[in-house]
Amino acid sequence: MFEVYIHVPFCLRRCGYCDFNTYTATDLGAGASRGNYANMVIREMKLTKQWQLDHGIAEPPVSTVFFGGGTPTILAARDLVAMLDAIRKIWGIAPDAEITTEANPDTVNEYYINELAAGGFTRVSFGMQSAVPHVLKTLDRTHTPANVAAGVNAANKAGLRSSVDLIYGAPGESLDDWRTSVTTAIDLGVNHISAYALTVEPTTKMGRQIAAGTLPKPNDDDEAAKYEIADDLFAAAGLEWYEVSNWARPGYESQHNLGYWRNVDWAGLGPGAHSHYNAVTEADHPQSASLTAPASGGCPADAGLGVVSVSHGLRSWDIAHPRLWGTAINENRVPWADSETITPEENLEELIMLGLRLHEGLDLDRINRAINDAGMSSTPQTLRNVSLDQLAPMVSEGLITVSDNHRVVPTRRGRLLNDSVIEQFFDFVGV
């Protein structure tokens, strides 16, 4: 599988809890403006495709596309469609591809959503966050629950699937407030809901307010109680958890996000976006000598960013500031800030971390094969295979279940203690 993620770094205003790579200015220089952004991303697509060809990477048609941000819908609908059309021309798009954009409810209406549907989009993910006015105010969100409902109704009418995102644990949010948000989201009739615990970064407005004592710090026990409330209410409504923070009716899971958790290949486009390739062949270029991009940021489209064994993967990330990102594109350079190999040991760690977040579970046989592969690498290893006997105490503690086909699935308790479950697996394996 091959996926494409497009980061749109523009927002109408910056929410107090947000530490994403977003900007409120309309023009950030070097062509990175709202009005020209689609053109710049399309140019990056062409540079990325050339880099793939130079490195022997032949990806299949794109299986999912996801526009995130920031606020993708701050751009004109025709700009999102233009970028989607360019993906279709450059890589091809699978007939049953999932095409999603995130949307701020304040920035879309029926006409906008109809234009997306006509352009090939299949899904809209609305940033609902809460249904309670004082919680929305604390989160610096300007939309109303009525705006969310109007967006979902417009998407339904246009034949698009809808999802809503919720955040729990905001300062001042009571358990009853959270129940109201969850039941309101369910009553919208959507088939997919994401619910994320609020993470407060110290450099954000909210982080500074908490440090100053003007807002209370989120409480782990409170967040755990709210997770259990959501899980119960979603399950009663027919929404099954398929990833720690995501619930859906069967068949409505986010294929794009599942791709991330299953470690497929994806190209990330836009300032700060990350890309991931499971295997990169050595380019037939004398420049192919280092995995690190030039210090100025970015690399020539016809130069190899590195000699990577086909048994290794590659992770890269775009230059974060839009002006510097745009400068690299204008100089015909893939706008990567840097890249790194993914060693067999790191790949093993990622397989464990990602697999233990999924309802489909961690394939123990696959993990043991990955352990054997890592043990054959040039780095001395002390890795150990995982046995069913080792897992018995975790089963007894109610953290995991193990199926007959050796898939390890976290229980609700295991989801709440996910970091601990992962750490125990790391100890078993020896990473």
PDB file of C-alpha atoms in Angstrom, residues 15 17 20 66-74 80 99-114 116-117 121-131 136 139 141 143-167 178 181 184-186 188-196 234 245-247 254 257:
ATOM      1  CA  CYS A  15      -6.041  27.246  19.531  1.00  0.00           C
ATOM      2  CA  TYR A  17      -3.728  23.813  23.312  1.00  0.00           C
ATOM      3  CA  PHE A  20       1.074  21.632  15.557  1.00  0.00           C
ATOM      4  CA  PHE A  66      -5.451  12.617   3.864  1.00  0.00           C
ATOM      5  CA  PHE A  67      -5.415  16.414   4.070  1.00  0.00           C
ATOM      6  CA  GLY A  68      -4.548  17.500   7.615  1.00  0.00           C
ATOM      7  CA  GLY A  69      -3.370  20.599   9.355  1.00  0.00           C
ATOM      8  CA  GLY A  70      -3.765  23.238  10.388  1.00  0.00           C
ATOM      9  CA  THR A  71      -7.054  23.743   8.659  1.00  0.00           C
ATOM     10  CA  PRO A  72      -7.150  22.289   5.126  1.00  0.00           C
ATOM     11  CA  THR A  73     -10.597  23.750   4.536  1.00  0.00           C
ATOM     12  CA  ILE A  74      -9.222  27.264   5.004  1.00  0.00           C
ATOM     13  CA  LEU A  80      -7.902  20.708  -2.442  1.00  0.00           C
ATOM     14  CA  ILE A  99      -9.896  10.468   0.262  1.00  0.00           C
ATOM     15  CA  THR A 100     -10.258  12.471   3.486  1.00  0.00           C
ATOM     16  CA  THR A 101      -9.914  16.055   4.571  1.00  0.00           C
ATOM     17  CA  GLU A 102     -10.030  17.427   8.063  1.00  0.00           C
ATOM     18  CA  ALA A 103     -12.468  20.317   8.385  1.00  0.00           C
ATOM     19  CA  ASN A 104     -13.072  23.112  10.830  1.00  0.00           C
ATOM     20  CA  PRO A 105     -16.895  23.369  11.028  1.00  0.00           C
ATOM     21  CA  ASP A 106     -16.592  27.172  10.669  1.00  0.00           C
ATOM     22  CA  THR A 107     -14.929  26.911   7.245  1.00  0.00           C
ATOM     23  CA  VAL A 108     -17.296  24.672   5.271  1.00  0.00           C
ATOM     24  CA  ASN A 109     -20.852  24.831   4.007  1.00  0.00           C
ATOM     25  CA  GLU A 110     -23.028  22.755   1.705  1.00  0.00           C
ATOM     26  CA  TYR A 111     -21.517  24.282  -1.439  1.00  0.00           C
ATOM     27  CA  TYR A 112     -17.961  23.665  -0.268  1.00  0.00           C
ATOM     28  CA  ILE A 113     -18.674  20.034   0.606  1.00  0.00           C
ATOM     29  CA  ASN A 114     -20.498  19.453  -2.672  1.00  0.00           C
ATOM     30  CA  LEU A 116     -15.240  18.237  -2.560  1.00  0.00           C
ATOM     31  CA  ALA A 117     -17.587  15.363  -3.379  1.00  0.00           C
ATOM     32  CA  PHE A 121     -13.332  13.177  -1.904  1.00  0.00           C
ATOM     33  CA  THR A 122     -15.012  10.373   0.010  1.00  0.00           C
ATOM     34  CA  ARG A 123     -14.731  11.429   3.647  1.00  0.00           C
ATOM     35  CA  VAL A 124     -14.660  14.489   5.934  1.00  0.00           C
ATOM     36  CA  SER A 125     -13.283  14.514   9.477  1.00  0.00           C
ATOM     37  CA  PHE A 126     -14.819  17.354  11.479  1.00  0.00           C
ATOM     38  CA  GLY A 127     -12.963  18.905  14.405  1.00  0.00           C
ATOM     39  CA  MET A 128     -15.794  18.839  16.933  1.00  0.00           C
ATOM     40  CA  GLN A 129     -13.652  18.609  20.137  1.00  0.00           C
ATOM     41  CA  SER A 130     -16.623  19.181  22.481  1.00  0.00           C
ATOM     42  CA  ALA A 131     -20.350  19.903  22.515  1.00  0.00           C
ATOM     43  CA  LEU A 136     -14.989  24.917  23.587  1.00  0.00           C
ATOM     44  CA  LEU A 139      -9.990  25.120  24.004  1.00  0.00           C
ATOM     45  CA  ARG A 141     -12.606  26.837  19.543  1.00  0.00           C
ATOM     46  CA  HIS A 143     -17.465  26.825  16.236  1.00  0.00           C
ATOM     47  CA  THR A 144     -20.787  25.761  17.736  1.00  0.00           C
ATOM     48  CA  PRO A 145     -22.323  22.284  17.958  1.00  0.00           C
ATOM     49  CA  ALA A 146     -24.864  23.474  15.392  1.00  0.00           C
ATOM     50  CA  ASN A 147     -22.040  24.093  12.890  1.00  0.00           C
ATOM     51  CA  VAL A 148     -20.819  20.529  13.357  1.00  0.00           C
ATOM     52  CA  ALA A 149     -24.295  19.130  12.765  1.00  0.00           C
ATOM     53  CA  ALA A 150     -24.718  21.270   9.659  1.00  0.00           C
ATOM     54  CA  GLY A 151     -21.403  19.989   8.280  1.00  0.00           C
ATOM     55  CA  VAL A 152     -22.269  16.363   8.925  1.00  0.00           C
ATOM     56  CA  ASN A 153     -25.694  16.807   7.338  1.00  0.00           C
ATOM     57  CA  ALA A 154     -24.134  18.414   4.258  1.00  0.00           C
ATOM     58  CA  ALA A 155     -21.621  15.571   3.974  1.00  0.00           C
ATOM     59  CA  ASN A 156     -24.388  12.980   4.276  1.00  0.00           C
ATOM     60  CA  LYS A 157     -26.400  14.733   1.589  1.00  0.00           C
ATOM     61  CA  ALA A 158     -23.366  14.772  -0.711  1.00  0.00           C
ATOM     62  CA  GLY A 159     -22.729  11.055  -0.170  1.00  0.00           C
ATOM     63  CA  LEU A 160     -19.555  11.516   1.897  1.00  0.00           C
ATOM     64  CA  ARG A 161     -18.646   9.617   5.034  1.00  0.00           C
ATOM     65  CA  SER A 162     -18.203  11.707   8.177  1.00  0.00           C
ATOM     66  CA  SER A 163     -16.073  11.407  11.271  1.00  0.00           C
ATOM     67  CA  VAL A 164     -15.815  13.691  14.273  1.00  0.00           C
ATOM     68  CA  ASP A 165     -12.860  14.264  16.596  1.00  0.00           C
ATOM     69  CA  LEU A 166     -13.327  14.775  20.338  1.00  0.00           C
ATOM     70  CA  ILE A 167     -10.865  15.872  23.026  1.00  0.00           C
ATOM     71  CA  TRP A 178     -17.860  14.752  28.645  1.00  0.00           C
ATOM     72  CA  SER A 181     -20.077  15.598  24.162  1.00  0.00           C
ATOM     73  CA  THR A 184     -24.004  14.518  21.048  1.00  0.00           C
ATOM     74  CA  ALA A 185     -21.384  13.028  18.736  1.00  0.00           C
ATOM     75  CA  ILE A 186     -23.210   9.688  18.672  1.00  0.00           C
ATOM     76  CA  LEU A 188     -25.020  12.984  14.852  1.00  0.00           C
ATOM     77  CA  GLY A 189     -25.243   9.515  13.319  1.00  0.00           C
ATOM     78  CA  VAL A 190     -21.614   9.408  12.178  1.00  0.00           C
ATOM     79  CA  ASN A 191     -19.959   6.042  11.681  1.00  0.00           C
ATOM     80  CA  HIS A 192     -16.531   7.011  13.011  1.00  0.00           C
ATOM     81  CA  ILE A 193     -15.452   8.943  16.123  1.00  0.00           C
ATOM     82  CA  SER A 194     -11.955   9.705  17.408  1.00  0.00           C
ATOM     83  CA  ALA A 195     -11.449  10.649  21.053  1.00  0.00           C
ATOM     84  CA  TYR A 196      -8.074  11.921  22.225  1.00  0.00           C
ATOM     85  CA  PHE A 234     -19.640   4.098  21.835  1.00  0.00           C
ATOM     86  CA  SER A 245      -8.320   6.373  20.320  1.00  0.00           C
ATOM     87  CA  ASN A 246     -10.681   5.431  17.475  1.00  0.00           C
ATOM     88  CA  TRP A 247     -14.099   3.804  17.227  1.00  0.00           C
ATOM     89  CA  SER A 254     -10.122   5.131   8.761  1.00  0.00           C
ATOM     90  CA  ASN A 257      -4.806   5.829   9.853  1.00  0.00           C
TER      91      ASN A 257
END
